Structure formats: structure tokens, C-alpha cells
Coordinates of C-alpha atoms and ligand atoms in Angstrom, one line a residue:
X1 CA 1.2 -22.6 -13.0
X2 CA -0.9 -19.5 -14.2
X3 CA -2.5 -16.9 -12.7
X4 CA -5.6 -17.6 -13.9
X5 CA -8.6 -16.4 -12.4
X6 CA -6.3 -15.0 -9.4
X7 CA -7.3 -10.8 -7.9
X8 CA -4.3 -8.1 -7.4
X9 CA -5.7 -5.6 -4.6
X10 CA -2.1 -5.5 -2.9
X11 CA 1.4 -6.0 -4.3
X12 CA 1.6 -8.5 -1.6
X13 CA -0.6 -10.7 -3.6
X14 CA 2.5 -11.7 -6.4
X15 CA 5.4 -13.4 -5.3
X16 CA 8.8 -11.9 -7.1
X17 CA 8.3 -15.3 -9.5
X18 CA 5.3 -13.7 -10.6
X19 CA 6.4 -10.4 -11.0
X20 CA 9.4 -11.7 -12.6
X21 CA 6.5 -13.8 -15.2
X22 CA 4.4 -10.2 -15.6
X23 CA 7.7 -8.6 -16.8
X24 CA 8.5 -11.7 -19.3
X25 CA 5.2 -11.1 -20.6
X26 CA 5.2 -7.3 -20.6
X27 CA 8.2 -7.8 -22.9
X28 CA 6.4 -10.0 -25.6
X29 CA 3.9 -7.3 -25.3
X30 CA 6.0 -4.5 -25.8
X31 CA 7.8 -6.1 -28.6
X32 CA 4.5 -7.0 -30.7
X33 CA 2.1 -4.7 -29.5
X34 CA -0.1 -4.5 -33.0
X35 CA 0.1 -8.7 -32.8
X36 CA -1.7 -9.3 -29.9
X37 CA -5.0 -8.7 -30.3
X38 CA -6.6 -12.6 -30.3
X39 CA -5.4 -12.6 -26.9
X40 CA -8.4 -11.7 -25.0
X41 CA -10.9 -11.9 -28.4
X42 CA -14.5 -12.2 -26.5
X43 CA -13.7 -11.2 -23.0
X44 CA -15.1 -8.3 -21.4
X45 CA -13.1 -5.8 -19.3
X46 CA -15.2 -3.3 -17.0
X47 CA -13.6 -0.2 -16.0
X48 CA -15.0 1.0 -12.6
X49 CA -12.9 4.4 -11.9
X50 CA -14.4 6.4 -9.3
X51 CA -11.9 8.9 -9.0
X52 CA -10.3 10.7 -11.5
X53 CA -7.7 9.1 -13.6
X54 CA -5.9 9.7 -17.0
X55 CA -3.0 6.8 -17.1
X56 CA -4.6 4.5 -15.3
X57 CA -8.1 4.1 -17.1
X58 CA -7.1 5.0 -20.4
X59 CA -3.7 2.3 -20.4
X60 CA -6.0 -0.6 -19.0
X61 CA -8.8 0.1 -21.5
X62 CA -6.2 0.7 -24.3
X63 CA -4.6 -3.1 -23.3
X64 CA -7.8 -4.7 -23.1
X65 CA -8.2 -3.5 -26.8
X66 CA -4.9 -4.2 -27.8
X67 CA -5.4 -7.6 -26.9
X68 CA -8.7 -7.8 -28.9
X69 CA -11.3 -8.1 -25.7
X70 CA -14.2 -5.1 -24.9
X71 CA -14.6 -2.7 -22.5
X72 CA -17.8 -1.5 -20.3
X73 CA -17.0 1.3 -18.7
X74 CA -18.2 3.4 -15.5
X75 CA -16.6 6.6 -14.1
X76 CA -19.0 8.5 -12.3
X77 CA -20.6 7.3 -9.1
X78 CA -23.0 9.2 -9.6
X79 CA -24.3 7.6 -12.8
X80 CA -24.2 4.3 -11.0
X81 CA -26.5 2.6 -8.4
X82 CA -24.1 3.2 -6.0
X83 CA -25.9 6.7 -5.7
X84 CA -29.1 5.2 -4.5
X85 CA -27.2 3.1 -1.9
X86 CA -26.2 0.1 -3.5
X87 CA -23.4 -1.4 -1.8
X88 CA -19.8 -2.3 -3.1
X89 CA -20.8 -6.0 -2.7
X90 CA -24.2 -6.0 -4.6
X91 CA -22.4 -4.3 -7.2
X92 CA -19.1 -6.5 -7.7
X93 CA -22.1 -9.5 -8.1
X94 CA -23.7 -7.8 -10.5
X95 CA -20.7 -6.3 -12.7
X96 CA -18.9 -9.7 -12.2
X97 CA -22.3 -11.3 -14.2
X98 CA -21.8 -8.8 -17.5
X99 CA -17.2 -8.9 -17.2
X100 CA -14.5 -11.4 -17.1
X101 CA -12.3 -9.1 -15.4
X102 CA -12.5 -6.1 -13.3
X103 CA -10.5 -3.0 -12.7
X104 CA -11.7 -0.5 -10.3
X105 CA -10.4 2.9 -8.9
X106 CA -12.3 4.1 -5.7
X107 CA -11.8 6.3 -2.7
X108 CA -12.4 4.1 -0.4
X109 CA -9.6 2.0 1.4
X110 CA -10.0 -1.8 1.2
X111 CA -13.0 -1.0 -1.9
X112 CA -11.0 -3.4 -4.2
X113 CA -10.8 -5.8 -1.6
X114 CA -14.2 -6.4 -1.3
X115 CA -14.8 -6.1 -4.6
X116 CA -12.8 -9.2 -5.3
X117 CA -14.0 -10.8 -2.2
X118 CA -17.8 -10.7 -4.3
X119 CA -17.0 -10.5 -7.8
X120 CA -16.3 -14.3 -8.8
X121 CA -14.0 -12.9 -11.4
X122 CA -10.4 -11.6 -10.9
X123 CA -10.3 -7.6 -10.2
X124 CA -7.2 -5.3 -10.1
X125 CA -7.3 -2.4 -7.6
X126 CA -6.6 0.5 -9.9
X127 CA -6.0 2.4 -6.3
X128 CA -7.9 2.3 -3.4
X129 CA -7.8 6.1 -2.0
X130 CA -4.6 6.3 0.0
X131 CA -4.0 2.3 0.7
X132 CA -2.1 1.0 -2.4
X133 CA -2.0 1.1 -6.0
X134 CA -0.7 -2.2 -7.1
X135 CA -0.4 -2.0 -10.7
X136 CA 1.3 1.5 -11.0
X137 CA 3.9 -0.4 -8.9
X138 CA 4.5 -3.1 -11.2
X139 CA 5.1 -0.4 -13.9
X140 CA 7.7 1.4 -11.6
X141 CA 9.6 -1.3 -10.9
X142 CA 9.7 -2.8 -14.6
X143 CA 11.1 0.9 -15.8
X144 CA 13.8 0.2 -12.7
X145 CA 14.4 -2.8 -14.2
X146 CA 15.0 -1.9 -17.9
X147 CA 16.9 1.1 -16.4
X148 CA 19.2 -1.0 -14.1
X149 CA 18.8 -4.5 -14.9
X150 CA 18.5 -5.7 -11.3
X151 CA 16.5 -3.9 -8.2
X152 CA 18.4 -5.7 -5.2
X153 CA 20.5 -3.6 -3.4
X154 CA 19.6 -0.1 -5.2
X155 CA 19.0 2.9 -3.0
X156 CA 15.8 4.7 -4.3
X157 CA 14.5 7.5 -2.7
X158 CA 10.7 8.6 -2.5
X159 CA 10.0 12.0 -2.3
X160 CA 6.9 14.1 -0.9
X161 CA 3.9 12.7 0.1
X162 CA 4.2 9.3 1.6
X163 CA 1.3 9.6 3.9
X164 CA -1.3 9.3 1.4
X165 CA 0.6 8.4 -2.0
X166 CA -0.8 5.3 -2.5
X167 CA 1.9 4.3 -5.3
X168 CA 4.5 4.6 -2.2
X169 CA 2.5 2.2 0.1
X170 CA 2.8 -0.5 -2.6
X171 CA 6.0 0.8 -3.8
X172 CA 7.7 0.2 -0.3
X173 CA 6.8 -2.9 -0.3
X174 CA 7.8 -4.0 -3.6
X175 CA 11.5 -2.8 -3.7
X176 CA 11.7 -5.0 0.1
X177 CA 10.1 -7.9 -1.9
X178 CA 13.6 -7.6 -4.5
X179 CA 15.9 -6.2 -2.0
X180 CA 16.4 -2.6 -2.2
X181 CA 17.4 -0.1 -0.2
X182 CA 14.2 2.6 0.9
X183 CA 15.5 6.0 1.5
X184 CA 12.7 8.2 2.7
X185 CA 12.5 11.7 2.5
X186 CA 9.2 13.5 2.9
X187 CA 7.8 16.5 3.1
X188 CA 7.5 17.4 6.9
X189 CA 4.4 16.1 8.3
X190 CA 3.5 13.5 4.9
X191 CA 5.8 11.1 6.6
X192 CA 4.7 7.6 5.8
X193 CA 2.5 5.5 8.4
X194 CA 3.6 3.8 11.3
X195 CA 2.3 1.0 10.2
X196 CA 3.6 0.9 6.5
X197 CA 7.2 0.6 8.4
X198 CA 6.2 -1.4 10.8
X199 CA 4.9 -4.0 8.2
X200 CA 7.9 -3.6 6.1
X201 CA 10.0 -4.7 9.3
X202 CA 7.9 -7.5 10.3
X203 CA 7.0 -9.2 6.7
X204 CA 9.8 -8.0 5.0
X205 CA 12.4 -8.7 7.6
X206 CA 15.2 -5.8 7.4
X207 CA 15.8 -2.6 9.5
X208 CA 14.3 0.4 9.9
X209 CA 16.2 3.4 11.3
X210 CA 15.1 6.9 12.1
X211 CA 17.6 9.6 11.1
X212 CA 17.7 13.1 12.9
X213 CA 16.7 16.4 11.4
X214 CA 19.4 18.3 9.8
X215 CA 18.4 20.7 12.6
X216 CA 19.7 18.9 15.2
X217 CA 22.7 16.9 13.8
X218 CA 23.8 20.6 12.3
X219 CA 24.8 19.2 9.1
X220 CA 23.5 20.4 5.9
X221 CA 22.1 17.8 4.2
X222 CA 20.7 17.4 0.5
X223 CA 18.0 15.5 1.4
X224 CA 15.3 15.7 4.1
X225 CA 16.2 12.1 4.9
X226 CA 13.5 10.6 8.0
X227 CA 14.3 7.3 7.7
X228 CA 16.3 4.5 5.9
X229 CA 15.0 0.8 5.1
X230 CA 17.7 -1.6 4.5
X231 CA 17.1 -5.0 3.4
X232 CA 18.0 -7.8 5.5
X233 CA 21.0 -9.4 2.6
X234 CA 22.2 -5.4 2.8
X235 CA 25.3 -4.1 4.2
X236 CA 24.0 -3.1 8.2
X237 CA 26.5 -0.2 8.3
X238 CA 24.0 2.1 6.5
X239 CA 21.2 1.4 9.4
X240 CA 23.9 1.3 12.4
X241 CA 24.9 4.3 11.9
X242 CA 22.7 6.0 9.9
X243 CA 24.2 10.1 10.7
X244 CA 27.7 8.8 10.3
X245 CA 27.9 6.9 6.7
X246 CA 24.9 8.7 5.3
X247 CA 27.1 11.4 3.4
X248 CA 30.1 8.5 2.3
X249 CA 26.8 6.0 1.4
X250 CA 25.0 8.6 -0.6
X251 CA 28.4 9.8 -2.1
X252 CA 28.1 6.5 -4.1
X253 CA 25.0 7.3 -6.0
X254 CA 21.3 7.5 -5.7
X255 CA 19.9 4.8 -8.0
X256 CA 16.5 6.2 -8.5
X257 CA 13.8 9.5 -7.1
X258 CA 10.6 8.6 -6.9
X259 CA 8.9 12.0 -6.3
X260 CA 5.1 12.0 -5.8
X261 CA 2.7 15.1 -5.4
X262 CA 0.6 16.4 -2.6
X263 CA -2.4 14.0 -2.3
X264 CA -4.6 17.6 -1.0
X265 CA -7.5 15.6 -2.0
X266 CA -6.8 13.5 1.2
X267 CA -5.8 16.1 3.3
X268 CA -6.9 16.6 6.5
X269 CA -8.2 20.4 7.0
X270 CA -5.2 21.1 9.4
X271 CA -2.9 19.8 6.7
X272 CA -3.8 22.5 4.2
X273 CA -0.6 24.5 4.6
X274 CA 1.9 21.4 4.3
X275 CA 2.4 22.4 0.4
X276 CA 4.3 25.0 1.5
X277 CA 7.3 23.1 2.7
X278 CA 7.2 20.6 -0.4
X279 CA 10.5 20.9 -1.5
X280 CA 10.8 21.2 -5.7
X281 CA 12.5 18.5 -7.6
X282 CA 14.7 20.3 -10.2
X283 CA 18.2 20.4 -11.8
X284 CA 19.6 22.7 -9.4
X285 CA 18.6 19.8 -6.5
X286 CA 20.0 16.9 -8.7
X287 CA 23.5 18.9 -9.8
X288 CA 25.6 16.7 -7.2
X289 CA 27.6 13.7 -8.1
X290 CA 25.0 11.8 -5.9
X291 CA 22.6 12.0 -8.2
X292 CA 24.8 12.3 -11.9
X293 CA 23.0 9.1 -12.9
X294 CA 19.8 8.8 -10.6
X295 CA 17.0 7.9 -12.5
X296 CA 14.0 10.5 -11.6
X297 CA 10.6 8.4 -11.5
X298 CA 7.2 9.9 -10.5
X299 CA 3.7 8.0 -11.2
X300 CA 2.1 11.4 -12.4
X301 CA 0.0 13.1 -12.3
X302 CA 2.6 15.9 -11.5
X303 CA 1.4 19.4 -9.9
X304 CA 4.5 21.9 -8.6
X305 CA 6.9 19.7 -7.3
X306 CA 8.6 18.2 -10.1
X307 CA 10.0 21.2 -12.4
X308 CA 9.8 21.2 -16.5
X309 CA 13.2 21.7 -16.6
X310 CA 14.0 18.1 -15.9
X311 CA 12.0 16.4 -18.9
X312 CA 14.7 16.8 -21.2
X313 CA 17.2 14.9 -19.0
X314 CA 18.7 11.6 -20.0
X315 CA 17.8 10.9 -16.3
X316 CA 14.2 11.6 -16.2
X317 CA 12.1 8.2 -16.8
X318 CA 8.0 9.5 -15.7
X319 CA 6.9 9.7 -19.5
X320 CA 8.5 6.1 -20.0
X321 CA 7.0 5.2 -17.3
X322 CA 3.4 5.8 -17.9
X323 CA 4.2 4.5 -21.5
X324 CA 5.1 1.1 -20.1
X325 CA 1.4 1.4 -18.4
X326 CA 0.0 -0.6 -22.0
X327 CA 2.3 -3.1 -22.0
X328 CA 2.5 -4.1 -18.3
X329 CA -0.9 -4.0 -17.9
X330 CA -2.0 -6.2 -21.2
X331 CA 0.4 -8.6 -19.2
X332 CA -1.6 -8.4 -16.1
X333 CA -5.0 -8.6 -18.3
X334 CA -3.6 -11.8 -20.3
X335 CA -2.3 -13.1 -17.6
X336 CA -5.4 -12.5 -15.0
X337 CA -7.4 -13.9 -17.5
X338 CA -5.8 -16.6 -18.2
X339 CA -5.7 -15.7 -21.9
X340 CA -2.0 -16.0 -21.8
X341 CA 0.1 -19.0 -19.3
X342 CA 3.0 -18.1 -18.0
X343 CA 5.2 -20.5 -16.3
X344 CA 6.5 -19.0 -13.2
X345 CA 9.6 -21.2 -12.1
X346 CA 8.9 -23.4 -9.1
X347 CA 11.8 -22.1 -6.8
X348 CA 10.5 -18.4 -7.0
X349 CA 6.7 -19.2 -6.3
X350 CA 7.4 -19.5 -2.5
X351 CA 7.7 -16.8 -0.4
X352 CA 7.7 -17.2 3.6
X353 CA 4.6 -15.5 4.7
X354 CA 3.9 -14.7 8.3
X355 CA 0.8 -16.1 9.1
X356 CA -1.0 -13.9 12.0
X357 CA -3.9 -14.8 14.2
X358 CA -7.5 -12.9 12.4
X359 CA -9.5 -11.2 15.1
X360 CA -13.0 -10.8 13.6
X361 CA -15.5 -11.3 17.2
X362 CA -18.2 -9.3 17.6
X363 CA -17.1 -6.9 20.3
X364 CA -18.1 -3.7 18.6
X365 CA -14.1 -3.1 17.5
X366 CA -13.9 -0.8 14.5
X367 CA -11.2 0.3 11.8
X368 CA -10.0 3.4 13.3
X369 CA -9.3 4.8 9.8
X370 CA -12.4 7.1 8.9
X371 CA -11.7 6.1 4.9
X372 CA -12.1 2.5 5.0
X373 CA -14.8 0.8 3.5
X374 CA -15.6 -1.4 6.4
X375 CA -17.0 1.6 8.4
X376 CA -19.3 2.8 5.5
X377 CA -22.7 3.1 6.1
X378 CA -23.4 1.0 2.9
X379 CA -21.0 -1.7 3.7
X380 CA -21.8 -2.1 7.7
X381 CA -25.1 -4.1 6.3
X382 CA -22.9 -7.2 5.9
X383 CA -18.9 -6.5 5.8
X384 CA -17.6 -8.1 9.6
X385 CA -14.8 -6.1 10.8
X386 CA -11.4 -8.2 10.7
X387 CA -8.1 -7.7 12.0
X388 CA -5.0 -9.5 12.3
X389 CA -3.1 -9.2 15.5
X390 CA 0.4 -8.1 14.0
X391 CA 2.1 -7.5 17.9
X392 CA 1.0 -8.1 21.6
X393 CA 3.3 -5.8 23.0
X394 CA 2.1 -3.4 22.4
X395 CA -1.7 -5.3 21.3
X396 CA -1.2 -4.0 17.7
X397 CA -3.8 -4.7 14.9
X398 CA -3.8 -3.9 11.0
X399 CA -7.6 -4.2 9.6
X400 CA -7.6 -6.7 6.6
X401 CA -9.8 -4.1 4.4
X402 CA -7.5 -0.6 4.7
X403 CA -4.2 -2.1 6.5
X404 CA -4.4 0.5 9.0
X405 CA -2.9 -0.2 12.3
X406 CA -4.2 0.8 15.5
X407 CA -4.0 0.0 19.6
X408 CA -6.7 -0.6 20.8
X409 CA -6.6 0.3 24.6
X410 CA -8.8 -2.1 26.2
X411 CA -8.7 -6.6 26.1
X412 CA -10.8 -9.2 28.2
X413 CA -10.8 -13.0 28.0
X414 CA -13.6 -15.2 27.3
X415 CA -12.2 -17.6 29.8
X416 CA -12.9 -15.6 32.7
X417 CA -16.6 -14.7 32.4
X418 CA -17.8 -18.1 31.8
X419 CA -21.1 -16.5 31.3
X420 CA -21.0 -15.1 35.2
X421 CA -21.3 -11.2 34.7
X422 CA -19.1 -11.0 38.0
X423 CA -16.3 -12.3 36.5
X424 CA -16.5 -10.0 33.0
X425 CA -13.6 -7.5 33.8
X426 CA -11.7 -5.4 31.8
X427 CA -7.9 -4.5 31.8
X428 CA -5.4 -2.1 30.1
X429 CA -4.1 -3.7 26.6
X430 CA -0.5 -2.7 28.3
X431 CA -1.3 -4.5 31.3
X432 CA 0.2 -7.8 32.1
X433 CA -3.0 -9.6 31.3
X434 CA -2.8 -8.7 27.6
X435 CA 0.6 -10.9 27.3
X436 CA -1.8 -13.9 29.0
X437 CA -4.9 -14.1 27.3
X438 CA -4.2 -17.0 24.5
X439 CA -5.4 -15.2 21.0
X440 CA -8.3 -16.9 21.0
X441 CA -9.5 -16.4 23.9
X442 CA -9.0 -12.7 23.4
X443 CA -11.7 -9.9 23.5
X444 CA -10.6 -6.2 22.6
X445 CA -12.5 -3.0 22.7
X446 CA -12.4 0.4 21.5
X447 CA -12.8 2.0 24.5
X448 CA -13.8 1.6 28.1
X449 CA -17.3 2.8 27.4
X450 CA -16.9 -0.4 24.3
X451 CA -16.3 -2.7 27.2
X452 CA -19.0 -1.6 29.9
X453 CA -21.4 -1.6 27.2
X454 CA -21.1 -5.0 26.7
X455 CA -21.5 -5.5 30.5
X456 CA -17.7 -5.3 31.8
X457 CA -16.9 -3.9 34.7
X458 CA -12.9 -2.3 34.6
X459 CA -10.3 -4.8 36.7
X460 CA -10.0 -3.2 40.3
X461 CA -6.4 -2.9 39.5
X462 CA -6.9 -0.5 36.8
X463 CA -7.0 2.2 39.8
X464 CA -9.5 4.2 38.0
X465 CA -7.4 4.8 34.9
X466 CA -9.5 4.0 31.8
Ligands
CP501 N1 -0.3 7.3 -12.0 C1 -1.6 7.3 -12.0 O1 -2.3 6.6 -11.3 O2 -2.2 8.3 -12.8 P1 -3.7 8.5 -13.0 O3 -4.3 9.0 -11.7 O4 -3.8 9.5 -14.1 O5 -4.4 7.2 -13.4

């Protein structure tokens, strides 16, 4: 099999097989990089980046040259149509007519998605605002590799920002795809979302466990450790009792840090002050026997939290890292393209995924996340809102654009109205009737305002509380 002609918007879009066949080609990349250039003669790469980038861009349009193809090139929305009100969807037609292959960068959560979804040729998210930044991951986890030789079982840390570092929201997922253990230690209040962990526990498999503050369990702790992720094949003792073998488990070593800056270009306006507790990355943190051989990782750019100090250590890997940007990613161009077959081994192509029911009816529903693309004014024209149902109790859905979770408070069932306005009544997600209501007979709104709008009246039981 190839991957010819296949997208990458989310990590979750290669099996480990394929990962496995990126890094087998990133090597014969790496090792001839000057002989690969009638690889991708004649094809056309465009380079969409609508936020800033310096790694990102300029390794993707130094592969595609490496490999002998072209590049177009856009990064200013301003100098595009997009200005004027184009949308996302007109534009992936039209750039996917001049290119064979796509890379885009935008701010916009779920942009690369739909990009792909109206393209007709394969594009790689480059980063879509704070959702995921597939590519970057692949790098990270091939410099863990060369590093370590294996990624199962390692405990890697990530550090900082993992509410909006969108290399940790594909990262996560990633090291739970190859079996490694996800210690996670933010900065207080850049926590990672709810429902990154809650997707890790129900795709991934594995356990999640919430450790207490040093400030309660009156140790002193190296690291501000919020929760662990362990792997279902890993040891359960770690997750048990998280407090109690913590110190003994991290005793053993830290395999990798994966430290990321303050995303303040996402910030919320309350968040402004949250740099002040971002705790610096330096030798004087990394002096204990934990971490004598912890490789120190960080996707870069880097702003204050990662000290200068540190790029002389054998341990540091961040300028490797970016390095190995040009050969992983003429991989993912050859590959993408089809320029370049790769055999992925059969027994490694499968992985179980859980298939949940799609809730796209019209009921006015909307992603609750202000940054995703389906809520833009541009892309309401023609983009249907879509979610799968990931839980019923509680009624828990993750929007197929932005993967933001939400609950939405209020369900109904198209069996009971049969067209009889009488009958249309609302209820309570949490309410018995929500574990009733077959999926697809299910009706959810936004609010109680949502539902009467639509001409339900609220279930008598609800005792005025909506
Ligand atoms: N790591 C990364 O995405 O860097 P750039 O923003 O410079 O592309």
C-alpha cells in the first residue's frame, strides 16, 4: 500500500505502520539528501501559511525543492482573496487546480480540515491555531526515536502551555499511539483540555490520573506534575497511586522534556498574567539524577522559558529537532504524493478505531469554541455543523472540525413529536431521558431558548429549571 493521494490534518490520520514507513523514508532522505531531487520533478507544492512561521514554511518548501518539485507560495491573508471574503472552501478548489499538494498554516481550528475536505489533492495541516500540528509531531517523535531507539514505555514530560500548544495536542496522542508514558506538568492555568484527556482515555485506552498540588500533599516536588497518562501495556502502579510511587518512579529517569512556550497569541485577555508563573527550564532544574540523561525537546520557537544555558548540553535535542524538519517532511511530501511507495507491513496498518455516532441535524447546535472554522462568518455559507457523540452520560460531543468538546444542556427525540407540536418537549441532557433516546432519534440544543425556538415547550418535570 501507499499513501498516495491520502491528507494529514491530525496525527490520528497515520497508523504507527505508517509512521513507522515515514521514518524508513525520512532515513533514505537524510542519508542522500543532494540525491533526491527527481523525486517530485514537475509537481507543484503551495505553501499557504497564514500565521507566522520560520521552521515550518521554510523546511516544507526547502523538501519540496530538495526533491526537485516547485513551490507557490502565500503567507499573507491579506494579499489573498480571503480578504474580500472568499471562503476556505472556494479557495482549497481553486489552489487545489494550480498544486499537487497542499500545506497550510492557519488560525483557525479545523481550517486544514476543510481544506482537505475541498481541495481534491492531499494537504498537510502545518497547524491549525491551537488544535494540532501534525507534522511537527512526526519530527518529535522521530528525534525520540533516533535518541532512544523505541518510544513504548518512555516517560516524557511536556512542559508549559498545554492548553493552546498545538504540538502537545498531537503530541499526546502520538506517544499513546507507541505506548509511552504522558507526564504532564503545566504552567498553572495552561492545563491541557478536558477533552484532549478525555480522548486519550477513550481512543487510546489507558489511565488517566489527577495528581495533587504539592501544596496539599506537602511534599516538595520537582515538577508541577497535574496529571499522569499511562498506557494500557504499562505497569498500573504509577496511575494507582500516583502520590506514593511518583518520587521512586521518577527516581528512574525522565526519558524526554518537551517544553513549549506561552501561546499569548491565543490568550484569553484574563490569561495575560499566566507568564508569570511559567516556570524556566534550565540546568539548575535538570541537575537531579532524574533527569542526568533526559533528552530536552521543544518544537521552537522559544521565548523565556527555555534558558541558553542548556544548548550546549549533550542532552538538549530542539536544534536536531527542527533539522530533522527537511528530511521528515520530503518523506511526507514523497510519500503524500505518491512520488515515493512505501510498503507499510500489513499487520501494522490496522489499528482499532472507535467508531462514534455523527450528529450533524439541523437543530441550530454550534461549536462552542469561538476559534473554529465552522462558526466563521465565511464558512457558515455552506460548512454543516458535525459532531460525534463521544459519551451519553454525561451527553458529550467533540466537533469533527476543532475537536472541542462540549455538553450541551438540553436533548429531545424525534419520536415523540410525530409532527404534533403538543408532544415537542424538552428535557435536561442529565435527565433520564437522555440515556433513552436511541442516537438517532436524538435532538440536542444549545440552550433552552435553542429548543423553544424551534417550538419546544420544556418537559413539565423539568420544575422550571432550564
Ligand atoms: N515548530 C514550529 O512550528 O515552528 P514555526 O512556527 O517557526 O514553524
Amino acid at each position: 500500500m501507499t499513501l498516495k493521494g491520502r491528507s494529514l490534518v491530525t496525527i490520528d490520520d497515520l497508523t504507527t505502520g505508517e509512521i513507522g514507513a515515514v521514518f524508513s523514508a525520512a532515513d533514505e532522505m537524510a542519508a542522500a539528501i543532494g540525491e533526491q531531487s527527481k523525486l517530485c520533478k514537475g509537481k507543484i507544492m503551495a505553501s499557504l501559511f497564514f500565521e507566522p512561521s520560520t521552521r515550518t514554511r521554510l523546511s516544507f518548501e526547502a523538501a519540496m525543492y530538495r526533491l526537485g518539485g516547485n513551490v507557490i507560495t502565500a503567507v499573507d491573508i491579506g494579499a489573498t482573496s480571503l480578504a474580500k471574503g472568499e471562503s476556505l472552501s472556494d479557495m482549497a478548489r481553486i489552489v487545489g487546480s494550480y498544486a499537487d499538494i497542499i500545506v497550510i498554516r492557519h488560525p483557525w481550528e479545523g481550517a486544514a480540515k476543510v481544506v482537505a475536505d475541498y481541495a481534491g489533492v492531499p494537504v498537510i495541516n502545518a497547524g491549525d491555531g491551537g488544535h494540532q500540528h501534525p507534522t511537527q509531531t512526526l519530527l518529535d517523535l522521530y528525534t525520540i526515536r533516533k535518541e532512544r531507539k523505541t518510544i513504548k514505555g518512555l516517560k516524557i514530560a511536556l512542559w508549559g502551555d498545554l492548553k493552546y500548544g498545538r504540538t502537545i495536542h498531537s503530541l499526546v496522542f502520538a506517544l499513546a499511539k507507541f505506548g509511552a508514558n504522558i507526564l504532564f506538568c503545566p504552567t498553572p492555568g495552561l492545563e491541557v483540555p478536558e477533552h484532549i484527556l478525555q480522548k486519550l482515555v477513550t481512543e487510546y485506552g489507558g489511565e488517566i490520573e489527577k495528581c495533587k498540588p504539592a501544596k496539599q500533599t506537602g511534599e516538595e516536588k520537582v515538577f508541577p506534575l497535574d496529571a499522569i497518562y499511562t498506557t494500557p501495556t504499562s505497569s498500573h502502579q504509577l496511575a494507582m497511586m500516583p502520590d506514593v510511587n511518583l518520587s521512586l518512579d521518577l527516581g528512574k529517569g525522565v526519558d524526554a522534556i518537551y517544553v513549549t512556550r506561552p501561546q499569548k497569541e491565543r490568550f484569553e485577555a484574563s490569561e495575560s498574567e499566566l507568564t508569570n508563573q511559567y516556570q524556566v527550564v534550565d540546568k539548575k532544574l535538570l541537575k537531579g539524577k532524574e533527569f542526568r540523561s533526559t533528552l530536552v525537546m521543544h518544537p521552537l520557537p522559544r521565548v523565556d522559558e527555555l534558558a541558553y544555558d542548556l544548548d550546549t548540553d549533550p542532552r538538549s535535542q530542539y536544534f536536531k529537532q527542527a533539522a530533522y524538519g527537511v528530511p521528515v517532511r520530503m518523506a511526507i511530501l514523497a510519500l503524500l504524493s505518491g512520488a515515493k511507495p512505501v510498503p507499510v507491513p500489513e499487520n501494522e496498518t490496522t489499528e482499532v478505531k472507535v467508531a462514534f455516532t455523527v450528529y450533524n441535524r439541523d437543530s441550530g447546535l454550534k461549536c462552542s469554541n469561538p476559534k473554529c472554522v465552522s462558526i466563521q462568518k465565511t464558512e457558515l455559507k455552506y460548512l454543516r455543523p458535525e459532531f460525534k457523540i463521544v459519551n451519553r452520560e454525561p451527553l458529550t460531543l467533540r466537533c469533527v472540525y476543532c475537536e472541542h468538546g462540549f455538553e450541551p444542556k438540553y436533548i429531545a427525540s424525534t419520536e415523540w413529536h410525530e409532527g404534533k407540536v403538543i408532544n415537542k418537549k424538552y428535557h435536561p441532557s442529565d435527565s433520564h431521558w437522555a440515556r433513552t433516546i436511541k442516537p438517532e432519534n436524538l435532538i440536542i440544543f444549545a440552550s433552552a431558548a435553542d429548543a423553544e425556538a424551534q417550538g419546544f415547550k420544556p418537559n413539565h418535570y423539568m420544575g422550571g429549571k432550564h
